Amino acid sequence: MIDTATPRTPARSITPGASRPLYVELADSLQSLVEQGTLRPGHRVPSVRIMSRQRDVSIATVLQAYTVLENRGYLEARPQSGYYVRPRPPSLAPEPRMAKPMAKPSYVGVNDLTAEVMDFAQNQDYVPFGSACPHHSLFPTKKLARILGSVARRDPALLVRSSLNRGYEPLAREIARRYLQAGVPLAHDELVITTGCTEALNLTLRAVTKPGDTVAIETPAYFGFLEIIQSLNLRALEIPTCSRQGICLDELRTAIEQNDVKAVMLMPSLHNPLGSVMPDEKKARLYDLLCEYDLPAIEDDIYGDTHFGDVRPKPLKAWDKDGRVLLCSSFGKTLAPGFHVGWTAPGRYLERVRRLKFTNTMGTPVVLQKALAEFLRDGGYDHHLRSLRRAYQQHLHSFAQGMQKHFPEGTRYSRPQGGNFIWVELPAKVDTLRLRKDALAHKINIAPGNLFSVKERYKNCLRMSCSVPWSDEIEAALRKLGDLIKQQL
Amino acid sequence: MIDTATPRTPARSITPGASRPLYVELADSLQSLVEQGTLRPGHRVPSVRIMSRQRDVSIATVLQAYTVLENRGYLEARPQSGYYVRPRPPSLAPEPRMAKPMAKPSYVGVNDLTAEVMDFAQNQDYVPFGSACPHHSLFPTKKLARILGSVARRDPALLVRSSLNRGYEPLAREIARRYLQAGVPLAHDELVITTGCTEALNLTLRAVTKPGDTVAIETPAYFGFLEIIQSLNLRALEIPTCSRQGICLDELRTAIEQNDVKAVMLMPSLHNPLGSVMPDEKKARLYDLLCEYDLPAIEDDIYGDTHFGDVRPKPLKAWDKDGRVLLCSSFGKTLAPGFHVGWTAPGRYLERVRRLKFTNTMGTPVVLQKALAEFLRDGGYDHHLRSLRRAYQQHLHSFAQGMQKHFPEGTRYSRPQGGNFIWVELPAKVDTLRLRKDALAHKINIAPGNLFSVKERYKNCLRMSCSVPWSDEIEAALRKLGDLIKQQL
């Protein structure tokens, strides 16, 4: 079972120069090309036939070597296309362990910590290791400002027009068009435009549950999920989740069988905080499981466009035949966090969600929706996304190296396949709540593990936000954080 | 009891030329000056001494005449200032009757009609008698567009900045400054900026109740209140409300004593749909009542700035000594409906509401908040408000005259003291649901009375929106509506 397996300990045991089989030698040689950056994530490696000729080894040896590298997490096979370098920080450090299952669903307690972390995230005097807000230099703000100003000047009546619960149609069409490219056939009128992804999650969750119901979520979970669940008087059931391949389906099935689960809420593509992506065949199996137990799933796809691979991960919604997947997302991580414009494609719950949108916030500013629609149509959104992904990947790379340099031995790091977080499991003795206090005294804000669970599962973990460009100040802050961690050991 | 009294039948019995006392003669003469528009709403009438000299009558006669006109609703006395022409449509038609009390609180049923009316309100092919969206020509859209464009250009980083749950401080300061002028001392950090008034109402209601609780509201009630109550699984208890002076306090007291009321949600200043304003002393008594039963009150003040008198009605919040009044409002009716920027001053529930804001929609676009702050600071907001109020008043005047011309005898009309609605009680036989169907066939959208109650109290009523400037087309639509009504008699 791929998703319940303890993460592999990578190739640390390989000692160059020792007597090794030919295929391991080839694998090691290719691995070092990846680690030196000659072969970069997303690159296609030579075909088996060509490599066999180049290195003068048999086809079987090449195949074995590629399989080893696949196992080590350096390559991935793509059907009918060959082998590709996998997007990952070039690290040999161990990966975080998967959590234990939870016996019973639990109401979420009010966690003042979340509010506190968010408060500090807004304070520019603190190093933002705890914040999810990407740095403004990553976004085409000037172009967006020009478009916004132009839209307002050309059609000032927009400023007094309420979009009510429908959303601005040309924007919905652009969003639908992009999903089509990502493998999700959607009509524009299946979408509801919302106040960011957060409202989309609220409305969809309210559409499929009533107070007291149980919702299955991943663990660790985005703390916003926990806050929403708490505020709606729902109970959370945390399902062990693999830091590479997402929620464990066997554990999910067991949880559903043993509890009265009413909905599943998850991030199958680029999970926050793990950065995991469920493989396609696993998404297909997840959808079958939902059908088997007749459950709706709320899919948060907000990081989907920040993947490092060549192909955008398909949303779970792509498998949805009967409208049970409520897809939610926004432009908050990719284009205009300050616009707070999101959407949902809530499938069979469309009318209910539309009504809740009207009741909850009535409408979403049309002038912002129109500016986004124009940017998507001819502002070079895809070009921007490519450079954004490159920037995110570079940040992750630098942060991963920095942490491995300054954090203690035995620390485990996730291998995010996109986005801008690394999930860090520190040695068991470390208490990241205490670390947080110490770090704040040095003007460093962090997001401690306790935020990511209703139980105190992750007291030695933290989510490292790699949202700012690498700099000497950032490295100094990482070093300071490392020192504070080591003081606890 | 001023607020339970049947509205007075005005001076219909006065026949010009009949033998009348001198003071009635004087009163009639001044009344006709008001009706002809020589003395306009808000004008100060000559002092008693001057009038006595002008008309060569005794001071006692002038005083009697002014008292008669006050009783007839044409004048109002202001302490230390004299007599003023009251804002009112110059109508002698009877006013709507107050509803009967409700025996038990009731869950609100899902009303597809609201969604339908809102849908048609967005369709510009229909005459918007059912819509609350003010006409764009009433707003300084060009200036606002210029400011928005300039803000975006000057500080493009705003487009990616999330305000999270705090709101943009300079805007909060402007809002607090205006409340200070209206008699409500507020610090800027007591405010939470929201996605329109609708979100403010949701968050405050969620802060003071839990599912299943009972909320006392006015009847008729803004249908948005009913939708929100329904969506939060609360129960509504409708309290009879006078079309001039707001909720009946005796009925409210009885309701609180007989039911487990957890909160009161109301519009004390310029009620939607009635246009009523609670007098100050009544607001003081309402606040005392809240204290006596230790209840919070959610105050929707969205129409407060659209009053027709010289002095803005004081929000109930002005009496609040212990933070039990949660004041909610927005710029939706006065400046920028399309921005969906609102706020709440939730008193002692501040932290809870802030947290709910984060959980519900995370933040509100800073670029819009900054544009509003700049407009409020030096865009001539007060000047704009004065012309907006004049326009609203003219619309109401024209619509009131138009309806009295084309609607059947016996129809009753509210006397709104601001805003842009008239509440219309048609003869008992008329069914406004049927009327709505007939009207839609003629491309006229109306808001039937059933929208405004959980019970079917108002089947012969409608809320007439006077949001568009008067024109021949509007009069033709009113005439058509009048014909359709008469067909039902």
CSV table of N, CA and C in Angstrom, one decimal, chain B residues 137-267:
chain,number,residue,atom,x,y,z
B,137,SER,N,-26.6,56.6,-11.4
B,137,SER,CA,-26.5,58.0,-11.6
B,137,SER,C,-26.4,58.8,-10.3
B,138,LEU,N,-26.8,58.1,-9.2
B,138,LEU,CA,-26.9,58.9,-7.9
B,138,LEU,C,-25.5,58.9,-7.2
B,139,PHE,N,-24.5,58.2,-7.8
B,139,PHE,CA,-23.3,58.1,-7.1
B,139,PHE,C,-22.1,58.8,-7.9
B,140,PRO,N,-21.1,59.3,-7.1
B,140,PRO,CA,-20.0,60.0,-7.8
B,140,PRO,C,-19.0,58.9,-8.4
B,141,THR,N,-19.5,58.2,-9.3
B,141,THR,CA,-18.7,57.0,-9.8
B,141,THR,C,-17.4,57.5,-10.5
B,142,LYS,N,-17.5,58.6,-11.2
B,142,LYS,CA,-16.2,59.0,-11.9
B,142,LYS,C,-15.1,59.4,-11.0
B,143,LYS,N,-15.5,60.1,-10.0
B,143,LYS,CA,-14.5,60.5,-9.0
B,143,LYS,C,-14.0,59.3,-8.2
B,144,LEU,N,-14.9,58.4,-7.9
B,144,LEU,CA,-14.4,57.2,-7.2
B,144,LEU,C,-13.5,56.4,-8.1
B,145,ALA,N,-13.8,56.3,-9.3
B,145,ALA,CA,-13.0,55.5,-10.3
B,145,ALA,C,-11.6,56.1,-10.4
B,146,ARG,N,-11.6,57.5,-10.4
B,146,ARG,CA,-10.3,58.2,-10.5
B,146,ARG,C,-9.5,57.9,-9.2
B,147,ILE,N,-10.1,58.0,-8.1
B,147,ILE,CA,-9.4,57.7,-6.8
B,147,ILE,C,-8.9,56.2,-6.8
B,148,LEU,N,-9.8,55.3,-7.2
B,148,LEU,CA,-9.4,53.9,-7.2
B,148,LEU,C,-8.2,53.7,-8.1
B,149,GLY,N,-8.2,54.2,-9.3
B,149,GLY,CA,-7.1,54.0,-10.2
B,149,GLY,C,-5.8,54.6,-9.7
B,150,SER,N,-6.0,55.8,-9.1
B,150,SER,CA,-4.8,56.5,-8.5
B,150,SER,C,-4.2,55.7,-7.3
B,151,VAL,N,-5.0,55.2,-6.5
B,151,VAL,CA,-4.6,54.4,-5.3
B,151,VAL,C,-3.8,53.2,-5.8
B,152,ALA,N,-4.4,52.5,-6.8
B,152,ALA,CA,-3.7,51.3,-7.3
B,152,ALA,C,-2.4,51.6,-8.0
B,153,ARG,N,-2.4,52.7,-8.8
B,153,ARG,CA,-1.1,53.0,-9.4
B,153,ARG,C,0.0,53.5,-8.4
B,154,ARG,N,-0.4,54.2,-7.4
B,154,ARG,CA,0.6,54.7,-6.5
B,154,ARG,C,1.1,53.6,-5.6
B,155,ASP,N,0.3,52.6,-5.3
B,155,ASP,CA,0.8,51.6,-4.4
B,155,ASP,C,0.3,50.2,-4.8
B,156,PRO,N,0.9,49.7,-5.9
B,156,PRO,CA,0.4,48.4,-6.5
B,156,PRO,C,0.6,47.3,-5.5
B,157,ALA,N,1.5,47.4,-4.6
B,157,ALA,CA,1.7,46.3,-3.6
B,157,ALA,C,0.4,46.0,-2.8
B,158,LEU,N,-0.5,47.0,-2.8
B,158,LEU,CA,-1.8,46.9,-2.1
B,158,LEU,C,-2.6,45.7,-2.7
B,159,LEU,N,-2.4,45.5,-4.0
B,159,LEU,CA,-3.2,44.5,-4.7
B,159,LEU,C,-2.9,43.1,-4.2
B,160,VAL,N,-1.8,42.9,-3.6
B,160,VAL,CA,-1.4,41.6,-3.1
B,160,VAL,C,-1.4,41.5,-1.6
B,161,ARG,N,-1.8,42.6,-0.9
B,161,ARG,CA,-1.8,42.7,0.5
B,161,ARG,C,-3.2,42.2,1.0
B,162,SER,N,-3.1,41.3,1.9
B,162,SER,CA,-4.4,40.9,2.5
B,162,SER,C,-4.5,41.6,3.8
B,163,SER,N,-5.7,42.2,4.0
B,163,SER,CA,-5.9,43.0,5.3
B,163,SER,C,-6.2,42.1,6.4
B,164,LEU,N,-6.4,40.8,6.1
B,164,LEU,CA,-6.9,39.8,7.2
B,164,LEU,C,-8.0,40.4,7.9
B,165,ASN,N,-8.1,40.1,9.2
B,165,ASN,CA,-9.4,40.5,9.9
B,165,ASN,C,-9.4,41.9,10.5
B,166,ARG,N,-8.3,42.6,10.4
B,166,ARG,CA,-8.3,43.9,11.1
B,166,ARG,C,-9.0,45.0,10.3
B,167,GLY,N,-8.8,45.0,9.0
B,167,GLY,CA,-9.3,46.1,8.2
B,167,GLY,C,-8.2,47.2,8.1
B,168,TYR,N,-8.4,48.1,7.1
B,168,TYR,CA,-7.4,49.1,6.8
B,168,TYR,C,-7.6,50.3,7.8
B,169,GLU,N,-6.6,50.5,8.5
B,169,GLU,CA,-6.8,51.5,9.6
B,169,GLU,C,-7.3,52.9,9.2
B,170,PRO,N,-6.7,53.5,8.2
B,170,PRO,CA,-7.2,54.8,7.9
B,170,PRO,C,-8.7,54.8,7.5
B,171,LEU,N,-9.2,53.8,6.9
B,171,LEU,CA,-10.6,53.7,6.7
B,171,LEU,C,-11.4,53.6,8.0
B,172,ALA,N,-10.9,52.8,8.9
B,172,ALA,CA,-11.6,52.6,10.2
B,172,ALA,C,-11.6,54.0,10.9
B,173,ARG,N,-10.5,54.8,10.8
B,173,ARG,CA,-10.5,56.1,11.4
B,173,ARG,C,-11.5,57.0,10.9
B,174,GLU,N,-11.7,57.0,9.5
B,174,GLU,CA,-12.7,57.9,8.9
B,174,GLU,C,-14.1,57.5,9.4
B,175,ILE,N,-14.3,56.2,9.4
B,175,ILE,CA,-15.7,55.7,9.8
B,175,ILE,C,-15.9,56.2,11.3
B,176,ALA,N,-14.9,56.0,12.2
B,176,ALA,CA,-15.1,56.3,13.6
B,176,ALA,C,-15.3,57.8,13.7
B,177,ARG,N,-14.6,58.6,12.9
B,177,ARG,CA,-14.8,60.1,13.0
B,177,ARG,C,-16.2,60.5,12.6
B,178,ARG,N,-16.8,59.8,11.6
B,178,ARG,CA,-18.1,60.2,11.2
B,178,ARG,C,-19.1,59.8,12.3
B,179,TYR,N,-18.9,58.6,13.0
B,179,TYR,CA,-19.8,58.2,14.1
B,179,TYR,C,-19.7,59.2,15.2
B,180,LEU,N,-18.5,59.7,15.5
B,180,LEU,CA,-18.4,60.7,16.5
B,180,LEU,C,-19.3,61.9,16.2
B,181,GLN,N,-19.3,62.4,15.0
B,181,GLN,CA,-20.2,63.4,14.6
B,181,GLN,C,-21.7,63.1,14.8
B,182,ALA,N,-22.0,61.8,14.6
B,182,ALA,CA,-23.4,61.3,14.7
B,182,ALA,C,-23.7,61.0,16.2
B,183,GLY,N,-22.8,61.3,17.1
B,183,GLY,CA,-23.2,61.1,18.5
B,183,GLY,C,-22.7,59.7,19.1
B,184,VAL,N,-21.9,59.0,18.3
B,184,VAL,CA,-21.4,57.7,18.8
B,184,VAL,C,-19.9,57.7,19.0
B,185,PRO,N,-19.4,57.8,20.2
B,185,PRO,CA,-18.0,57.8,20.4
B,185,PRO,C,-17.4,56.4,20.2
B,186,LEU,N,-16.6,56.3,19.2
B,186,LEU,CA,-16.0,55.0,18.8
B,186,LEU,C,-14.5,55.2,18.5
B,187,ALA,N,-13.7,54.2,19.0
B,187,ALA,CA,-12.3,54.2,18.6
B,187,ALA,C,-12.2,53.4,17.3
B,188,HIS,N,-11.2,53.7,16.4
B,188,HIS,CA,-11.1,53.0,15.2
B,188,HIS,C,-10.9,51.5,15.4
B,189,ASP,N,-10.2,51.2,16.5
B,189,ASP,CA,-9.9,49.8,16.7
B,189,ASP,C,-11.0,49.0,17.3
B,190,GLU,N,-12.2,49.6,17.5
B,190,GLU,CA,-13.4,48.9,17.9
B,190,GLU,C,-14.1,48.4,16.7
B,191,LEU,N,-13.6,48.7,15.5
B,191,LEU,CA,-14.4,48.4,14.2
B,191,LEU,C,-13.7,47.2,13.6
B,192,VAL,N,-14.6,46.4,12.9
B,192,VAL,CA,-14.1,45.3,12.0
B,192,VAL,C,-14.6,45.6,10.7
B,193,ILE,N,-13.8,45.7,9.7
B,193,ILE,CA,-14.2,45.9,8.3
B,193,ILE,C,-14.7,44.6,7.7
B,194,THR,N,-15.8,44.6,7.0
B,194,THR,CA,-16.4,43.4,6.5
B,194,THR,C,-16.7,43.5,5.0
B,195,THR,N,-17.1,42.3,4.4
B,195,THR,CA,-17.6,42.3,3.1
B,195,THR,C,-19.1,42.7,3.1
B,196,GLY,N,-19.2,44.1,3.1
B,196,GLY,CA,-20.6,44.6,3.1
B,196,GLY,C,-21.3,44.5,4.4
B,197,CYS,N,-22.4,45.1,4.5
B,197,CYS,CA,-23.2,45.0,5.7
B,197,CYS,C,-23.7,43.6,6.0
B,198,THR,N,-23.9,42.9,4.9
B,198,THR,CA,-24.4,41.5,5.0
B,198,THR,C,-23.5,40.6,5.8
B,199,GLU,N,-22.2,40.7,5.5
B,199,GLU,CA,-21.3,39.9,6.3
B,199,GLU,C,-21.3,40.4,7.8
B,200,ALA,N,-21.4,41.7,8.0
B,200,ALA,CA,-21.4,42.2,9.3
B,200,ALA,C,-22.6,41.6,10.1
B,201,LEU,N,-23.7,41.5,9.5
B,201,LEU,CA,-24.9,41.0,10.1
B,201,LEU,C,-24.7,39.5,10.4
B,202,ASN,N,-24.1,38.8,9.5
B,202,ASN,CA,-23.8,37.3,9.7
B,202,ASN,C,-22.9,37.1,10.9
B,203,LEU,N,-21.8,37.9,10.9
B,203,LEU,CA,-20.8,37.6,11.9
B,203,LEU,C,-21.3,38.0,13.3
B,204,THR,N,-22.0,39.1,13.4
B,204,THR,CA,-22.5,39.6,14.7
B,204,THR,C,-23.6,38.6,15.2
B,205,LEU,N,-24.4,38.2,14.3
B,205,LEU,CA,-25.5,37.2,14.7
B,205,LEU,C,-24.8,35.9,15.2
B,206,ARG,N,-23.8,35.5,14.5
B,206,ARG,CA,-23.1,34.2,14.9
B,206,ARG,C,-22.4,34.4,16.2
B,207,ALA,N,-21.9,35.7,16.5
B,207,ALA,CA,-21.2,35.9,17.7
B,207,ALA,C,-22.1,35.9,18.9
B,208,VAL,N,-23.4,36.1,18.8
B,208,VAL,CA,-24.3,36.2,19.9
B,208,VAL,C,-25.3,35.1,20.0
B,209,THR,N,-25.3,34.2,19.1
B,209,THR,CA,-26.3,33.1,19.1
B,209,THR,C,-25.6,31.7,18.9
B,210,LYS,N,-26.4,30.7,19.1
B,210,LYS,CA,-26.0,29.4,18.6
B,210,LYS,C,-27.2,28.8,17.9
B,211,PRO,N,-26.9,27.7,17.0
B,211,PRO,CA,-28.1,27.2,16.2
B,211,PRO,C,-29.3,26.8,17.2
B,212,GLY,N,-30.5,27.1,16.7
B,212,GLY,CA,-31.6,26.8,17.5
B,212,GLY,C,-32.2,28.0,18.3
B,213,ASP,N,-31.3,29.0,18.5
B,213,ASP,CA,-31.7,30.2,19.3
B,213,ASP,C,-32.8,31.0,18.6
B,214,THR,N,-33.4,31.8,19.4
B,214,THR,CA,-34.5,32.7,18.9
B,214,THR,C,-34.0,34.1,18.9
B,215,VAL,N,-34.3,34.8,17.8
B,215,VAL,CA,-33.9,36.2,17.6
B,215,VAL,C,-35.2,37.0,17.3
B,216,ALA,N,-35.3,38.1,18.1
B,216,ALA,CA,-36.5,39.0,17.9
B,216,ALA,C,-36.1,40.0,16.8
B,217,ILE,N,-37.1,40.1,15.8
B,217,ILE,CA,-36.9,41.1,14.7
B,217,ILE,C,-38.1,41.9,14.5
B,218,GLU,N,-38.0,42.9,13.8
B,218,GLU,CA,-39.2,43.7,13.4
B,218,GLU,C,-40.1,43.0,12.4
B,219,THR,N,-41.4,43.4,12.3
B,219,THR,CA,-42.2,42.9,11.2
B,219,THR,C,-43.0,44.1,10.7
B,220,PRO,N,-42.9,44.3,9.3
B,220,PRO,CA,-42.2,43.6,8.3
B,220,PRO,C,-40.7,43.7,8.6
B,221,ALA,N,-39.9,42.7,8.1
B,221,ALA,CA,-38.5,42.7,8.2
B,221,ALA,C,-37.8,42.6,6.8
B,222,TYR,N,-36.7,43.2,6.8
B,222,TYR,CA,-35.8,43.1,5.6
B,222,TYR,C,-35.6,41.6,5.3
B,223,PHE,N,-35.9,41.2,4.1
B,223,PHE,CA,-35.8,39.7,3.8
B,223,PHE,C,-34.4,39.2,4.0
B,224,GLY,N,-33.4,40.0,3.9
B,224,GLY,CA,-32.1,39.6,4.1
B,224,GLY,C,-31.9,39.0,5.5
B,225,PHE,N,-32.6,39.7,6.5
B,225,PHE,CA,-32.6,39.2,7.9
B,225,PHE,C,-33.1,37.8,8.0
B,226,LEU,N,-34.2,37.6,7.3
B,226,LEU,CA,-34.9,36.3,7.3
B,226,LEU,C,-34.0,35.2,6.7
B,227,GLU,N,-33.3,35.6,5.6
B,227,GLU,CA,-32.4,34.6,4.9
B,227,GLU,C,-31.2,34.2,5.8
B,228,ILE,N,-30.7,35.3,6.5
B,228,ILE,CA,-29.5,35.0,7.3
B,228,ILE,C,-30.0,34.1,8.5
B,229,ILE,N,-31.1,34.5,9.1
B,229,ILE,CA,-31.6,33.7,10.2
B,229,ILE,C,-31.8,32.2,9.8
B,230,GLN,N,-32.4,32.1,8.6
B,230,GLN,CA,-32.6,30.7,8.1
B,230,GLN,C,-31.3,30.0,7.9
B,231,SER,N,-30.4,30.6,7.3
B,231,SER,CA,-29.1,29.9,7.0
B,231,SER,C,-28.3,29.6,8.2
B,232,LEU,N,-28.5,30.3,9.3
B,232,LEU,CA,-27.8,30.0,10.5
B,232,LEU,C,-28.6,29.1,11.5
B,233,ASN,N,-29.7,28.5,11.0
B,233,ASN,CA,-30.5,27.6,11.8
B,233,ASN,C,-31.0,28.2,13.1
B,234,LEU,N,-31.4,29.5,13.0
B,234,LEU,CA,-32.0,30.2,14.1
B,234,LEU,C,-33.5,30.3,13.9
B,235,ARG,N,-34.2,30.8,14.9
B,235,ARG,CA,-35.6,31.0,14.8
B,235,ARG,C,-35.9,32.5,14.9
B,236,ALA,N,-36.9,32.9,14.2
B,236,ALA,CA,-37.3,34.4,14.2
B,236,ALA,C,-38.5,34.6,15.0
B,237,LEU,N,-38.6,35.7,15.8
B,237,LEU,CA,-39.8,36.1,16.5
B,237,LEU,C,-40.1,37.5,16.0
B,238,GLU,N,-41.2,37.6,15.3
B,238,GLU,CA,-41.5,38.9,14.7
B,238,GLU,C,-42.3,39.8,15.6
B,239,ILE,N,-41.8,41.0,15.8
B,239,ILE,CA,-42.4,42.0,16.7
B,239,ILE,C,-43.1,43.1,16.0
B,240,PRO,N,-44.3,43.4,16.3
B,240,PRO,CA,-45.0,44.5,15.5
B,240,PRO,C,-44.2,45.8,15.5
B,241,THR,N,-44.2,46.4,14.4
B,241,THR,CA,-43.4,47.6,14.2
B,241,THR,C,-44.2,48.7,13.6
B,242,CYS,N,-44.2,49.9,14.1
B,242,CYS,CA,-44.9,51.0,13.7
B,242,CYS,C,-44.2,51.6,12.5
B,243,SER,N,-45.0,52.0,11.5
B,243,SER,CA,-44.4,52.5,10.2
B,243,SER,C,-43.7,53.8,10.4
B,244,ARG,N,-43.9,54.5,11.5
B,244,ARG,CA,-43.3,55.8,11.7
B,244,ARG,C,-42.2,55.7,12.8
B,245,GLN,N,-42.4,54.9,13.9
B,245,GLN,CA,-41.5,55.1,15.0
B,245,GLN,C,-40.9,53.8,15.4
B,246,GLY,N,-40.9,52.8,14.5
B,246,GLY,CA,-40.1,51.6,14.8
B,246,GLY,C,-40.8,50.6,15.7
B,247,ILE,N,-40.0,49.6,16.2
B,247,ILE,CA,-40.5,48.5,16.9
B,247,ILE,C,-41.3,48.9,18.1
B,248,CYS,N,-42.4,48.1,18.4
B,248,CYS,CA,-43.2,48.4,19.5
B,248,CYS,C,-42.6,47.8,20.8
B,249,LEU,N,-42.2,48.7,21.7
B,249,LEU,CA,-41.4,48.2,22.9
B,249,LEU,C,-42.3,47.3,23.8
B,250,ASP,N,-43.6,47.7,24.0
B,250,ASP,CA,-44.4,46.8,24.8
B,250,ASP,C,-44.5,45.4,24.3
B,251,GLU,N,-44.7,45.3,23.0
B,251,GLU,CA,-44.8,44.0,22.3
B,251,GLU,C,-43.4,43.3,22.5
B,252,LEU,N,-42.3,44.0,22.3
B,252,LEU,CA,-41.0,43.4,22.5
B,252,LEU,C,-40.8,42.8,23.9
B,253,ARG,N,-41.2,43.6,24.9
B,253,ARG,CA,-41.1,43.2,26.3
B,253,ARG,C,-41.9,41.9,26.5
B,254,THR,N,-43.1,41.9,26.0
B,254,THR,CA,-44.0,40.7,26.2
B,254,THR,C,-43.3,39.5,25.5
B,255,ALA,N,-42.8,39.7,24.3
B,255,ALA,CA,-42.2,38.6,23.6
B,255,ALA,C,-41.0,38.1,24.3
B,256,ILE,N,-40.2,39.0,24.9
B,256,ILE,CA,-39.0,38.5,25.6
B,256,ILE,C,-39.4,37.7,26.9
B,257,GLU,N,-40.5,38.2,27.5
B,257,GLU,CA,-41.0,37.5,28.7
B,257,GLU,C,-41.5,36.1,28.4
B,258,GLN,N,-42.1,36.0,27.3
B,258,GLN,CA,-42.8,34.7,27.0
B,258,GLN,C,-41.9,33.8,26.2
B,259,ASN,N,-40.7,34.2,25.7
B,259,ASN,CA,-39.9,33.3,24.9
B,259,ASN,C,-38.4,33.5,25.3
B,260,ASP,N,-37.7,32.5,25.0
B,260,ASP,CA,-36.3,32.5,25.3
B,260,ASP,C,-35.5,33.3,24.2
B,261,VAL,N,-35.7,34.6,24.2
B,261,VAL,CA,-35.0,35.4,23.1
B,261,VAL,C,-33.5,35.5,23.5
B,262,LYS,N,-32.7,35.3,22.5
B,262,LYS,CA,-31.2,35.4,22.8
B,262,LYS,C,-30.6,36.7,22.2
B,263,ALA,N,-31.3,37.4,21.3
B,263,ALA,CA,-30.8,38.6,20.7
B,263,ALA,C,-31.9,39.3,20.0
B,264,VAL,N,-31.7,40.6,19.8
B,264,VAL,CA,-32.7,41.4,19.0
B,264,VAL,C,-31.9,41.9,17.8
B,265,MET,N,-32.5,41.9,16.6
B,265,MET,CA,-31.8,42.3,15.4
B,265,MET,C,-32.8,43.3,14.7
B,266,LEU,N,-32.3,44.6,14.6
B,266,LEU,CA,-33.3,45.6,14.1
B,266,LEU,C,-32.7,46.8,13.4
B,267,MET,N,-33.5,47.6,12.8
B,267,MET,CA,-33.1,48.8,12.0
B,267,MET,C,-33.8,50.0,12.7
